[in-house]
Amino acid sequence: MSAVRIVNVTKTYTTRSGRTQALSPINVSFRPDEFTAILGTSGCGKSTLLHIVAGLEQPSTGHIEVNGTAVSGPGRDRGMVFQNYTLFPWLTVQQNVEFALRDLPMSRRKRHDQAREYLGLVGMEAFAAAHPSELSGGMRQRVAIARALSYQPRVLLMDEPFGALDAQTRQGMQMLLTRVWEEHRMSVLFVTHDIEEAVCLSDRVIVMSRRPGAIKADLAIDIPRPRGIDTLTSAELNGYKAELLQLIREEADDAQTAASAKRAG
Amino acid sequence: MSLGHATPATGELSTARRAVQPVRRHQLFHQPSRTAFWIWGSAVMAALGIVWFGVTALEFANPYFLPSPGAVWTAGYEMASTGQLWADTSESMRRIVIGFLISTALALPIGLLMGSVGRFEAALEPFIDFVRYMPAVAFVPLTIVWFGVDEGQKYSIIFIGTFFQQALMIMDNVKRTPLDYVRVGETLGLGTTKLLRRIVLPSSGPAIWDTLRISFGWAWTWLVVAELVAARDGLGQRIVVSQRYFDTDRIFFLIGLIGVIGLVLDQLFKIAGRALFRWSSTERG
Ligand SMILES: Nc1ncnc2c1ncn2[C@@H]1O[C@H](COP(=O)(O)OP(=O)(O)OP(=O)(O)O)[C@@H](O)[C@H]1O
Ligand SMILES: [Mg+2]
């Protein structure tokens, strides 16, 4: 059974300035232990798609299934890491993770320990008592990952979580995520517009066409695990990169042709 | 890397930044240091005090219009020694606390709902905006018709002058809750009440506290207005009585006292706010 199934999902936003179709019909499913990257140019509807899967946004048509059951709103079977820093500044790092466990039937002691355990997983237990404002961007995202994992969702949704980080930190975070995922296999939907990031992290890369976003390509990434820093320089990675680059460039070219045609016409 | 190392590192950073500052070509937006605050602040106050003292000592002004600092102090001492000053002060304080609490107790939930639930905003904003532009003083005759010169009249003036502003400002504070914070709560399956209590309220806490501090200052003014017009006691009423007996020195002392009490309460609000929302000051860097 698939962890997530996206069935005939489309999305059209209606605003004062008119209607924007963000997604054309999308049909795709994700296996329970699969790490999938969703790759696409800016504005193609990646966040929209992820928000729909998270239940934060309603699709205009179609529906989402999680573990075979249709869902219509957010739920604890899905965890989300956002592009922006979303740790609560009024809570400490420890309390931020415990926040996600608050309504679960467990003792205080257990909640504390479980939060601590996940902070350990991302190497942040030394900062348990710190407030988010004392942390660097990479550290904040590590805590956000711990928070999303702490309640053990079936599916982890990540919307360009490393987008705001510098190249060096970003690479460190990719390695960390790879290690965590290889230990705790689960379904991950990872949105990015960075081709290298998509390939080095995932088992599968889905390329979206420009707006209204549709699935343009669905590529299996056969790079053996465990992966490490060497993966980034491997011949396989470069092969996939070239292929994806070609696909993405077609999208960008199309966009340009369309734009100049519009200008001419 | 540890937090222990982080602090000296940022210390070095700020000294480095300070060393670079002279290169700037302008003086705008430099945060004055605490010492600068004290030195400049007290210098201006002292200068004004000296001018006042000089003008009255050289008898440039009729003491009925401008009494000397000594006369004002003596008048204050007289009022204090009969116990009357304390009675008036505590009466005014009691009124402001009750009036302000009534207003805040209503403005807080209403502002919170207006800022977070669209329907509440749509329903109440136009009305509150409308009332807000009616000067509270204009309501004084009406409140006397409704409540006489009783306590209720004082509370109602404080309420009219404070509540509508508070509700709108709190609404605005609440609206500034980052949408992503709320989304985090949603992904955790929290419902409306829990989102409001656990995310919206704490997130906008420091801003709301600031709103309360500022509106307390206004409430203080409205109280004095209410007491000036109709009351048996209180600091405002004492000013009116003093005017009747041509005790300008008393009026000076009472006005000064009202200012000092306001200033002290404002500082207390600030100190309490810093203690309550320690995270917020570090957030701003
Ligand atoms: N709430 C909204 N109301 C109206 N239009 C929206 C809304 N959210 C997104 N859109 C539009 O839908 C399209 C897709 O947006 P989306 O944020 O999903 O893109 P994205 O692929 O995540 O882009 P990026 O890489 O820049 O984050 C854009 O054209 C955007 O303007
Ligand atoms: Mg996006």
Coordinates of C-alpha atoms and ligand atoms in Angstrom, one line a residue:
Chain A
M1 CA 0.0 0.0 0.0
S2 CA 1.3 3.5 -0.7
A3 CA 2.0 5.9 2.1
V4 CA 0.6 8.8 0.2
R5 CA -1.5 8.8 -2.9
I6 CA -2.4 12.0 -4.8
V7 CA -5.5 11.4 -6.9
N8 CA -6.5 13.8 -9.7
V9 CA -5.5 16.8 -7.6
T10 CA -5.7 20.2 -9.2
K11 CA -5.6 23.7 -7.5
T12 CA -6.9 27.0 -8.8
Y13 CA -6.5 30.1 -6.6
T14 CA -9.1 32.8 -6.9
T15 CA -7.9 36.2 -5.9
R16 CA -9.1 39.7 -6.5
S17 CA -6.8 40.0 -9.5
G18 CA -8.2 36.8 -11.1
R19 CA -7.8 33.1 -11.1
T20 CA -4.4 31.3 -11.1
Q21 CA -4.3 27.6 -11.9
A22 CA -1.3 26.4 -9.8
L23 CA -1.7 22.7 -10.4
S24 CA -3.0 20.7 -13.4
P25 CA -4.3 17.2 -12.6
I26 CA -1.7 15.3 -10.6
N27 CA -1.7 11.6 -10.0
V28 CA 1.2 9.9 -8.1
S29 CA 1.8 7.7 -5.2
F30 CA 4.7 7.3 -2.7
R31 CA 5.9 4.1 -1.1
P32 CA 6.2 3.9 2.7
D33 CA 10.0 3.8 2.7
E34 CA 10.7 6.0 -0.2
F35 CA 12.6 9.3 -0.2
T36 CA 11.2 11.3 -3.1
A37 CA 12.4 14.7 -4.2
I38 CA 10.0 17.0 -6.0
L39 CA 11.9 19.2 -8.3
G40 CA 10.7 22.3 -10.2
T41 CA 11.3 25.9 -11.0
S42 CA 10.1 28.7 -8.8
G43 CA 6.3 29.2 -8.9
C44 CA 5.5 25.8 -10.5
G45 CA 3.3 24.8 -7.5
K46 CA 5.6 22.7 -5.4
S47 CA 4.6 24.3 -2.1
T48 CA 1.0 24.2 -3.1
L49 CA 1.2 20.5 -3.7
L50 CA 3.0 19.9 -0.4
H51 CA 0.5 22.0 1.5
I52 CA -2.4 20.0 0.0
V53 CA -0.7 16.8 1.1
A54 CA -0.2 18.3 4.5
G55 CA -3.9 19.2 4.6
L56 CA -3.1 22.9 5.0
E57 CA -4.8 23.7 1.7
Q58 CA -7.8 22.1 0.1
P59 CA -7.4 20.8 -3.5
S60 CA -9.8 22.3 -6.1
T61 CA -10.5 18.8 -7.4
G62 CA -9.3 15.3 -6.4
H63 CA -8.1 14.1 -3.1
I64 CA -5.3 12.8 -1.0
E65 CA -4.9 9.3 0.6
V66 CA -2.6 8.5 3.5
N67 CA -2.2 4.8 4.1
G68 CA -5.2 4.0 1.9
T69 CA -7.6 6.4 3.7
A70 CA -8.8 9.7 2.2
V71 CA -7.8 12.7 4.3
S72 CA -9.3 16.2 4.1
G73 CA -7.3 18.1 6.8
P74 CA -4.0 18.0 8.6
G75 CA -3.1 15.2 10.9
R76 CA -0.4 13.6 12.9
D77 CA 0.2 10.9 10.3
R78 CA 2.1 13.7 8.4
G79 CA 4.9 15.9 9.7
M80 CA 6.1 19.0 8.1
V81 CA 9.3 21.0 8.0
F82 CA 8.9 24.5 6.5
Q83 CA 11.2 26.6 4.5
N84 CA 11.0 29.5 6.9
Y85 CA 12.2 29.1 10.5
T86 CA 9.2 28.1 12.4
L87 CA 10.5 27.3 15.9
F88 CA 8.5 29.2 18.5
P89 CA 10.8 31.9 19.9
W90 CA 9.0 31.9 23.3
L91 CA 9.9 28.3 23.9
T92 CA 13.3 26.6 24.5
V93 CA 14.6 24.0 22.0
Q94 CA 13.5 21.2 24.3
Q95 CA 10.0 22.8 24.8
N96 CA 9.7 23.3 21.0
V97 CA 10.0 19.6 20.5
E98 CA 7.8 18.7 23.5
F99 CA 5.2 21.0 22.0
A100 CA 4.6 18.4 19.3
L101 CA 4.0 15.7 22.0
R102 CA 1.7 17.7 24.2
D103 CA -1.6 16.0 23.6
L104 CA -0.3 12.5 23.3
P105 CA -1.1 10.1 26.2
M106 CA 2.3 9.9 27.8
S107 CA 3.9 10.9 31.1
R108 CA 5.9 14.2 31.5
R109 CA 9.0 12.1 32.0
K110 CA 8.4 10.1 28.8
R111 CA 7.6 13.3 26.8
H112 CA 10.8 14.9 28.0
D113 CA 12.9 11.8 27.2
Q114 CA 11.3 11.3 23.8
A115 CA 12.0 15.0 22.9
R116 CA 15.5 14.6 24.1
E117 CA 16.0 11.5 22.1
Y118 CA 15.0 13.2 18.8
L119 CA 17.2 16.2 19.6
G120 CA 20.0 13.7 20.0
L121 CA 19.2 12.3 16.6
V122 CA 19.9 15.6 15.0
G123 CA 22.8 16.4 17.3
M124 CA 21.1 19.2 19.2
E125 CA 20.7 17.8 22.7
A126 CA 23.5 20.1 24.0
F127 CA 21.2 23.1 23.1
A128 CA 18.1 21.8 24.7
A129 CA 17.9 24.8 27.1
A130 CA 18.7 27.4 24.5
H131 CA 16.1 29.6 22.8
P132 CA 15.8 29.6 19.0
S133 CA 17.2 33.1 18.7
E134 CA 20.5 31.8 20.0
L135 CA 20.8 29.3 17.2
S136 CA 22.1 29.5 13.7
G137 CA 19.8 28.8 10.7
G138 CA 21.1 25.3 10.3
M139 CA 20.6 24.5 14.0
R140 CA 17.0 25.8 13.9
Q141 CA 16.2 23.6 10.9
R142 CA 17.7 20.6 12.7
V143 CA 15.4 21.2 15.7
A144 CA 12.5 21.7 13.3
I145 CA 13.3 18.2 11.8
A146 CA 13.5 16.8 15.3
R147 CA 10.1 18.3 16.1
A148 CA 8.5 16.9 13.0
L149 CA 10.0 13.4 13.6
S150 CA 9.3 13.3 17.3
Y151 CA 5.7 12.2 17.0
Q152 CA 6.6 9.6 14.5
P153 CA 4.5 10.5 11.5
R154 CA 4.2 8.1 8.6
V155 CA 5.2 10.7 6.1
L156 CA 7.6 13.6 6.4
L157 CA 6.9 16.6 4.2
M158 CA 9.8 19.0 3.7
D159 CA 9.4 22.3 1.8
E160 CA 12.8 23.5 0.7
P161 CA 14.0 23.2 4.3
F162 CA 17.6 24.1 3.5
G163 CA 16.7 26.8 1.0
A164 CA 17.8 29.6 3.3
L165 CA 21.1 28.1 4.3
D166 CA 24.6 28.7 2.9
A167 CA 26.2 26.0 0.7
Q168 CA 28.4 24.7 3.4
T169 CA 25.7 24.3 6.1
R170 CA 23.4 23.0 3.5
Q171 CA 25.7 20.1 2.6
G172 CA 26.1 19.3 6.3
M173 CA 22.3 19.2 6.6
Q174 CA 21.9 16.9 3.6
M175 CA 24.4 14.5 5.1
L176 CA 22.5 14.6 8.4
L177 CA 19.2 14.0 6.8
T178 CA 20.6 11.1 4.8
R179 CA 21.9 9.5 7.9
V180 CA 18.7 10.0 9.9
W181 CA 16.6 8.7 7.0
E182 CA 18.8 5.6 6.5
E183 CA 18.3 4.8 10.2
H184 CA 14.6 5.5 10.3
R185 CA 13.2 4.7 6.9
M186 CA 10.0 6.4 6.2
S187 CA 8.1 8.2 3.4
V188 CA 9.7 11.6 2.7
L189 CA 8.5 14.2 0.2
F190 CA 11.2 16.7 -0.2
V191 CA 10.6 19.8 -2.3
T192 CA 13.6 21.6 -3.7
H193 CA 14.7 23.5 -6.8
D194 CA 18.3 22.3 -6.3
I195 CA 19.1 19.4 -8.7
E196 CA 22.1 18.1 -6.8
E197 CA 20.3 18.2 -3.5
A198 CA 17.4 16.2 -5.1
V199 CA 19.7 13.5 -6.5
C200 CA 22.0 13.1 -3.5
L201 CA 19.1 12.7 -1.1
S202 CA 16.5 10.6 -2.9
D203 CA 15.5 7.3 -4.4
R204 CA 13.2 9.0 -6.8
V205 CA 13.0 12.5 -8.3
I206 CA 9.7 13.9 -9.7
V207 CA 10.2 16.8 -12.0
M208 CA 7.3 19.3 -12.2
S209 CA 6.6 21.4 -15.3
R210 CA 6.1 25.1 -14.9
R211 CA 2.8 26.5 -13.8
P212 CA 0.2 25.0 -13.9
G213 CA 2.4 22.3 -12.4
A214 CA 2.1 18.8 -13.7
I215 CA 4.4 15.8 -13.4
K216 CA 6.8 16.0 -16.3
A217 CA 9.2 13.2 -15.4
D218 CA 9.5 10.5 -12.7
L219 CA 13.1 9.3 -12.3
A220 CA 14.4 6.5 -10.1
I221 CA 17.8 7.3 -8.6
D222 CA 19.9 4.2 -8.3
I223 CA 22.7 5.3 -6.1
P224 CA 23.6 2.7 -3.5
R225 CA 23.1 3.4 0.2
P226 CA 24.5 4.2 2.7
R227 CA 25.4 7.4 1.0
G228 CA 27.9 9.9 2.2
I229 CA 29.9 12.9 1.2
D230 CA 31.4 10.9 -1.7
T231 CA 28.0 10.6 -3.2
L232 CA 28.2 14.2 -4.1
T233 CA 31.2 13.7 -6.4
S234 CA 30.2 10.3 -7.8
A235 CA 29.8 9.6 -11.5
E236 CA 26.2 8.3 -11.0
L237 CA 25.2 11.6 -9.4
N238 CA 26.6 13.6 -12.3
G239 CA 24.8 11.4 -14.8
Y240 CA 21.5 12.1 -13.1
K241 CA 22.3 15.7 -12.7
A242 CA 22.9 16.1 -16.5
E243 CA 19.6 14.4 -17.3
L244 CA 17.6 16.5 -14.8
L245 CA 19.3 19.7 -15.9
Q246 CA 18.2 19.0 -19.4
L247 CA 14.6 18.5 -18.2
I248 CA 14.6 21.6 -16.1
R249 CA 16.2 23.7 -18.9
E250 CA 13.4 22.6 -21.3
E251 CA 10.9 24.0 -18.8
A252 CA 12.8 27.3 -18.5
D253 CA 13.2 27.6 -22.3
D254 CA 9.5 26.9 -22.7
A255 CA 8.7 29.7 -20.2
Q256 CA 11.0 32.1 -22.1
T257 CA 9.5 31.3 -25.5
A258 CA 6.0 31.7 -24.0
A259 CA 6.9 35.0 -22.5
S260 CA 8.5 36.4 -25.6
A261 CA 5.6 35.1 -27.8
K262 CA 3.3 37.0 -25.4
R263 CA 5.4 40.2 -25.7
A264 CA 5.5 39.9 -29.5
G265 CA 1.8 39.2 -29.7
Chain B
M1 CA 30.8 24.7 19.7
S2 CA 28.7 25.6 22.7
L3 CA 26.6 28.4 23.9
G4 CA 29.3 29.3 26.4
H5 CA 31.6 30.3 23.6
A6 CA 28.8 32.0 21.7
T7 CA 28.5 34.9 24.1
P8 CA 32.1 36.2 24.1
A9 CA 32.1 35.7 20.3
T10 CA 29.1 38.1 19.9
G11 CA 30.7 40.4 22.4
E12 CA 33.8 40.6 20.1
L13 CA 31.5 41.2 17.2
S14 CA 29.8 44.1 18.7
T15 CA 33.1 45.8 19.7
A16 CA 34.3 45.3 16.2
R17 CA 31.1 46.9 14.9
R18 CA 31.5 49.8 17.2
A19 CA 35.1 50.3 16.0
V20 CA 33.8 50.6 12.5
Q21 CA 31.1 53.1 13.3
P22 CA 33.0 56.3 12.8
V23 CA 33.2 55.6 9.1
R24 CA 29.4 56.2 8.9
R25 CA 28.7 59.6 7.4
H26 CA 25.5 60.2 9.3
Q27 CA 24.2 60.0 12.9
L28 CA 20.8 58.6 12.2
F29 CA 19.3 55.5 13.9
H30 CA 22.1 55.0 16.4
Q31 CA 20.6 53.5 19.5
P32 CA 21.7 55.8 22.4
S33 CA 23.5 53.9 25.2
R34 CA 22.0 53.7 28.7
T35 CA 24.5 56.2 30.0
A36 CA 23.7 58.6 27.1
F37 CA 20.0 58.3 28.2
W38 CA 20.8 59.2 31.8
I39 CA 23.2 62.0 31.0
W40 CA 21.1 63.7 28.3
G41 CA 17.8 63.0 30.0
S42 CA 18.8 64.4 33.4
A43 CA 20.7 67.3 31.8
V44 CA 17.5 68.6 30.1
M45 CA 15.4 68.1 33.2
A46 CA 18.0 69.9 35.4
A47 CA 18.3 72.7 32.9
L48 CA 14.5 73.2 32.9
G49 CA 14.5 73.1 36.8
I50 CA 17.2 75.7 36.9
V51 CA 15.3 78.0 34.6
W52 CA 12.2 77.6 36.7
F53 CA 14.1 78.3 39.9
G54 CA 15.8 81.3 38.3
V55 CA 12.7 82.9 36.9
T56 CA 10.8 82.6 40.3
A57 CA 13.8 83.6 42.4
L58 CA 14.3 86.8 40.4
E59 CA 10.6 87.4 40.7
F60 CA 10.1 87.7 36.9
A61 CA 6.7 86.1 37.3
N62 CA 3.7 86.6 39.6
P63 CA 3.8 83.6 42.0
Y64 CA 0.1 83.2 41.5
F65 CA 0.8 82.2 37.9
L66 CA 4.2 80.6 38.4
P67 CA 5.0 79.6 42.0
S68 CA 8.6 78.8 43.0
P69 CA 9.8 75.2 43.3
G70 CA 10.1 75.8 47.1
A71 CA 6.5 76.9 47.4
V72 CA 5.3 73.9 45.3
W73 CA 7.2 71.5 47.5
T74 CA 5.8 73.1 50.7
A75 CA 2.3 72.9 49.3
G76 CA 2.8 69.2 48.6
Y77 CA 4.3 68.7 52.1
E78 CA 1.2 70.3 53.7
M79 CA -1.2 68.1 51.7
A80 CA 0.8 65.0 52.6
S81 CA 1.0 65.8 56.3
T82 CA -2.8 66.0 56.7
G83 CA -3.1 62.5 55.0
Q84 CA -5.3 64.1 52.4
L85 CA -2.7 63.5 49.6
W86 CA -2.5 59.9 50.4
A87 CA -6.3 59.5 50.5
D88 CA -6.6 61.2 47.1
T89 CA -3.8 59.2 45.5
S90 CA -5.1 55.9 46.7
E91 CA -8.6 56.7 45.6
S92 CA -7.4 57.6 42.1
M93 CA -5.2 54.5 42.0
R94 CA -8.2 52.3 42.9
R95 CA -10.3 53.8 40.2
I96 CA -7.6 53.5 37.5
V97 CA -6.9 49.9 38.4
I98 CA -10.6 48.8 38.4
G99 CA -11.4 50.9 35.2
F100 CA -8.4 49.6 33.4
L101 CA -9.0 46.0 34.4
I102 CA -12.6 46.1 33.2
S103 CA -11.5 47.6 29.9
T104 CA -8.7 45.1 29.4
A105 CA -10.7 42.1 30.4
L106 CA -13.1 42.8 27.6
A107 CA -10.6 44.1 25.0
L108 CA -8.3 41.1 25.3
P109 CA -10.7 38.4 24.2
I110 CA -12.4 40.7 21.7
G111 CA -9.2 41.9 20.2
L112 CA -7.9 38.3 20.1
L113 CA -11.0 37.1 18.3
M114 CA -11.0 40.1 15.9
G115 CA -7.4 39.5 15.0
S116 CA -7.8 35.8 14.3
V117 CA -11.4 35.2 13.2
G118 CA -12.4 37.1 10.1
R119 CA -16.1 37.2 10.9
F120 CA -15.4 38.9 14.2
E121 CA -13.3 41.5 12.5
A122 CA -15.9 42.1 9.9
A123 CA -18.6 42.4 12.5
L124 CA -16.9 44.7 15.0
E125 CA -14.2 46.7 13.3
P126 CA -16.4 49.2 11.6
F127 CA -18.3 49.9 14.8
I128 CA -15.2 50.1 17.0
D129 CA -13.5 52.4 14.5
F130 CA -16.5 54.6 14.5
V131 CA -16.7 54.9 18.3
R132 CA -13.0 55.4 18.6
Y133 CA -13.2 58.7 16.8
M134 CA -15.7 60.1 19.3
P135 CA -13.7 61.9 21.9
A136 CA -14.2 60.3 25.3
V137 CA -14.5 63.8 26.9
A138 CA -17.6 64.4 24.9
F139 CA -19.2 61.5 26.7
V140 CA -18.7 63.0 30.2
P141 CA -22.1 64.8 30.4
L142 CA -23.8 61.6 29.2
T143 CA -22.0 59.4 31.7
I144 CA -23.1 61.9 34.5
V145 CA -26.7 61.5 33.3
W146 CA -26.3 57.7 33.4
F147 CA -24.2 57.2 36.5
G148 CA -24.3 60.5 38.4
V149 CA -21.0 61.3 40.0
D150 CA -20.6 57.8 41.3
E151 CA -17.7 55.4 40.8
G152 CA -19.5 54.0 37.8
Q153 CA -19.1 57.3 36.0
K154 CA -15.3 57.2 36.4
Y155 CA -15.1 53.6 35.2
S156 CA -17.2 54.4 32.2
I157 CA -15.0 57.3 31.1
I158 CA -11.9 55.2 31.5
F159 CA -13.7 52.4 29.6
I160 CA -14.8 54.6 26.7
G161 CA -11.4 56.2 26.4
T162 CA -9.5 53.0 26.6
F163 CA -11.4 49.9 25.5
F164 CA -11.9 50.8 21.8
Q165 CA -8.3 51.7 21.2
Q166 CA -7.2 48.6 23.1
A167 CA -9.4 46.3 21.1
L168 CA -8.1 47.6 17.8
M169 CA -4.5 47.6 18.8
I170 CA -4.7 44.1 20.2
M171 CA -6.4 43.0 17.0
D172 CA -3.4 44.4 15.1
N173 CA -0.9 42.7 17.5
V174 CA -2.6 39.3 17.0
K175 CA -2.7 39.7 13.3
R176 CA 1.1 39.8 13.2
T177 CA 1.3 36.2 14.3
P178 CA 3.4 34.6 11.6
L179 CA 1.2 32.3 9.5
D180 CA 3.8 29.6 9.5
Y181 CA 3.5 29.3 13.3
V182 CA -0.2 28.7 13.0
R183 CA 0.5 26.2 10.2
V184 CA 2.9 24.2 12.5
G185 CA 0.1 24.0 15.0
E186 CA -2.3 22.9 12.3
T187 CA 0.0 20.1 11.1
L188 CA 0.0 18.9 14.8
G189 CA -3.8 18.6 14.6
L190 CA -4.6 21.5 17.0
G191 CA -8.1 23.0 16.9
T192 CA -9.0 26.7 17.1
T193 CA -8.9 27.0 20.9
K194 CA -5.6 25.4 21.2
L195 CA -4.1 27.3 18.3
L196 CA -5.2 30.6 20.0
R197 CA -4.0 29.6 23.4
R198 CA -0.8 27.9 22.6
I199 CA 0.4 29.8 19.5
V200 CA -1.4 33.0 18.8
L201 CA -1.5 34.4 22.3
P202 CA 2.1 33.7 23.3
S203 CA 3.4 34.8 19.9
S204 CA 1.7 38.2 20.2
G205 CA 2.2 38.5 24.0
P206 CA 5.0 41.1 24.0
A207 CA 3.2 43.3 21.5
I208 CA -0.1 43.0 23.5
W209 CA 1.8 43.9 26.7
D210 CA 3.1 47.0 25.0
T211 CA -0.4 47.9 24.0
L212 CA -1.5 47.5 27.6
R213 CA 1.3 49.7 28.8
I214 CA 0.5 52.5 26.3
S215 CA -3.2 52.3 26.9
F216 CA -2.7 52.5 30.6
G217 CA -1.1 55.9 30.1
W218 CA -4.3 57.0 28.3
A219 CA -6.5 55.5 31.0
W220 CA -4.6 57.6 33.5
T221 CA -5.4 60.7 31.6
W222 CA -9.1 59.8 31.2
L223 CA -9.3 59.2 35.0
V224 CA -8.0 62.7 35.8
V225 CA -10.4 64.1 33.2
A226 CA -13.3 62.3 34.9
E227 CA -12.2 63.5 38.3
L228 CA -11.8 67.1 37.2
V229 CA -15.4 67.2 36.0
A230 CA -17.2 65.5 38.8
A231 CA -15.9 63.7 41.9
R232 CA -15.7 64.0 45.6
D233 CA -12.1 63.1 45.9
G234 CA -9.1 61.9 43.9
L235 CA -6.1 63.8 42.5
G236 CA -8.1 65.4 39.7
Q237 CA -10.8 66.7 42.0
R238 CA -8.1 68.1 44.4
I239 CA -6.8 70.2 41.5
V240 CA -10.3 71.7 41.0
V241 CA -10.6 72.4 44.7
S242 CA -7.2 74.0 44.7
Q243 CA -8.1 76.2 41.8
R244 CA -11.2 77.4 43.7
Y245 CA -8.9 78.6 46.6
F246 CA -6.2 80.1 44.2
D247 CA -3.7 77.5 45.4
T248 CA -1.6 77.5 42.3
D249 CA 1.3 75.9 44.1
R250 CA -0.9 72.9 45.0
I251 CA -2.0 72.6 41.4
F252 CA 1.6 72.5 40.3
F253 CA 2.4 69.8 42.8
L254 CA -0.6 67.7 41.9
I255 CA 0.1 67.9 38.2
G256 CA 3.7 66.9 38.8
L257 CA 2.6 64.1 41.0
I258 CA 0.2 62.8 38.4
G259 CA 3.1 62.8 35.9
V260 CA 5.5 61.1 38.3
I261 CA 2.9 58.3 39.1
G262 CA 2.3 57.8 35.4
L263 CA 6.0 57.6 34.7
V264 CA 6.6 55.1 37.6
L265 CA 3.7 52.9 36.5
D266 CA 5.0 52.9 32.9
Q267 CA 8.4 51.8 34.1
L268 CA 6.9 49.1 36.2
F269 CA 5.0 47.9 33.1
K270 CA 8.3 47.8 31.2
I271 CA 10.1 45.9 33.9
A272 CA 7.3 43.4 34.2
G273 CA 7.2 43.0 30.5
R274 CA 10.9 42.3 30.3
A275 CA 10.6 39.7 33.0
L276 CA 7.5 38.1 31.4
F277 CA 8.8 38.1 27.8
R278 CA 12.5 37.6 28.2
W279 CA 12.6 35.7 24.9
S280 CA 11.4 38.7 23.0
S281 CA 14.3 41.0 23.8
T282 CA 16.8 38.4 22.6
E283 CA 14.7 37.9 19.5
R284 CA 15.2 41.5 18.5
G285 CA 18.9 41.1 19.0
Ligands
LIG1 N1 -2.6 31.7 -1.5 C1 -2.4 31.9 -2.8 N2 -3.3 32.7 -3.5 C2 -3.1 32.9 -4.8 N3 -2.1 32.4 -5.5 C3 -1.3 31.6 -4.9 C4 -1.3 31.3 -3.5 N4 -0.3 30.5 -3.2 C5 0.4 30.3 -4.3 N5 -0.2 30.9 -5.4 C6 0.3 30.9 -6.8 O1 0.4 29.6 -7.2 C7 1.6 29.4 -7.9 C8 2.4 28.3 -7.3 O2 2.9 28.7 -6.0 P1 3.8 27.8 -5.1 O3 4.1 28.6 -3.9 O4 3.2 26.5 -4.9 O5 5.1 27.7 -6.0 P2 6.5 27.0 -5.6 O6 6.8 26.0 -6.7 O7 6.5 26.5 -4.2 O8 7.5 28.2 -5.8 P3 8.9 28.5 -5.0 O9 9.9 27.6 -5.5 O10 9.1 29.9 -5.4 O11 8.6 28.4 -3.5 C9 2.3 30.7 -8.0 O12 2.0 31.3 -9.2 C10 1.7 31.5 -6.9 O13 1.6 32.9 -7.3
MG2 MG 7.5 27.1 -2.4

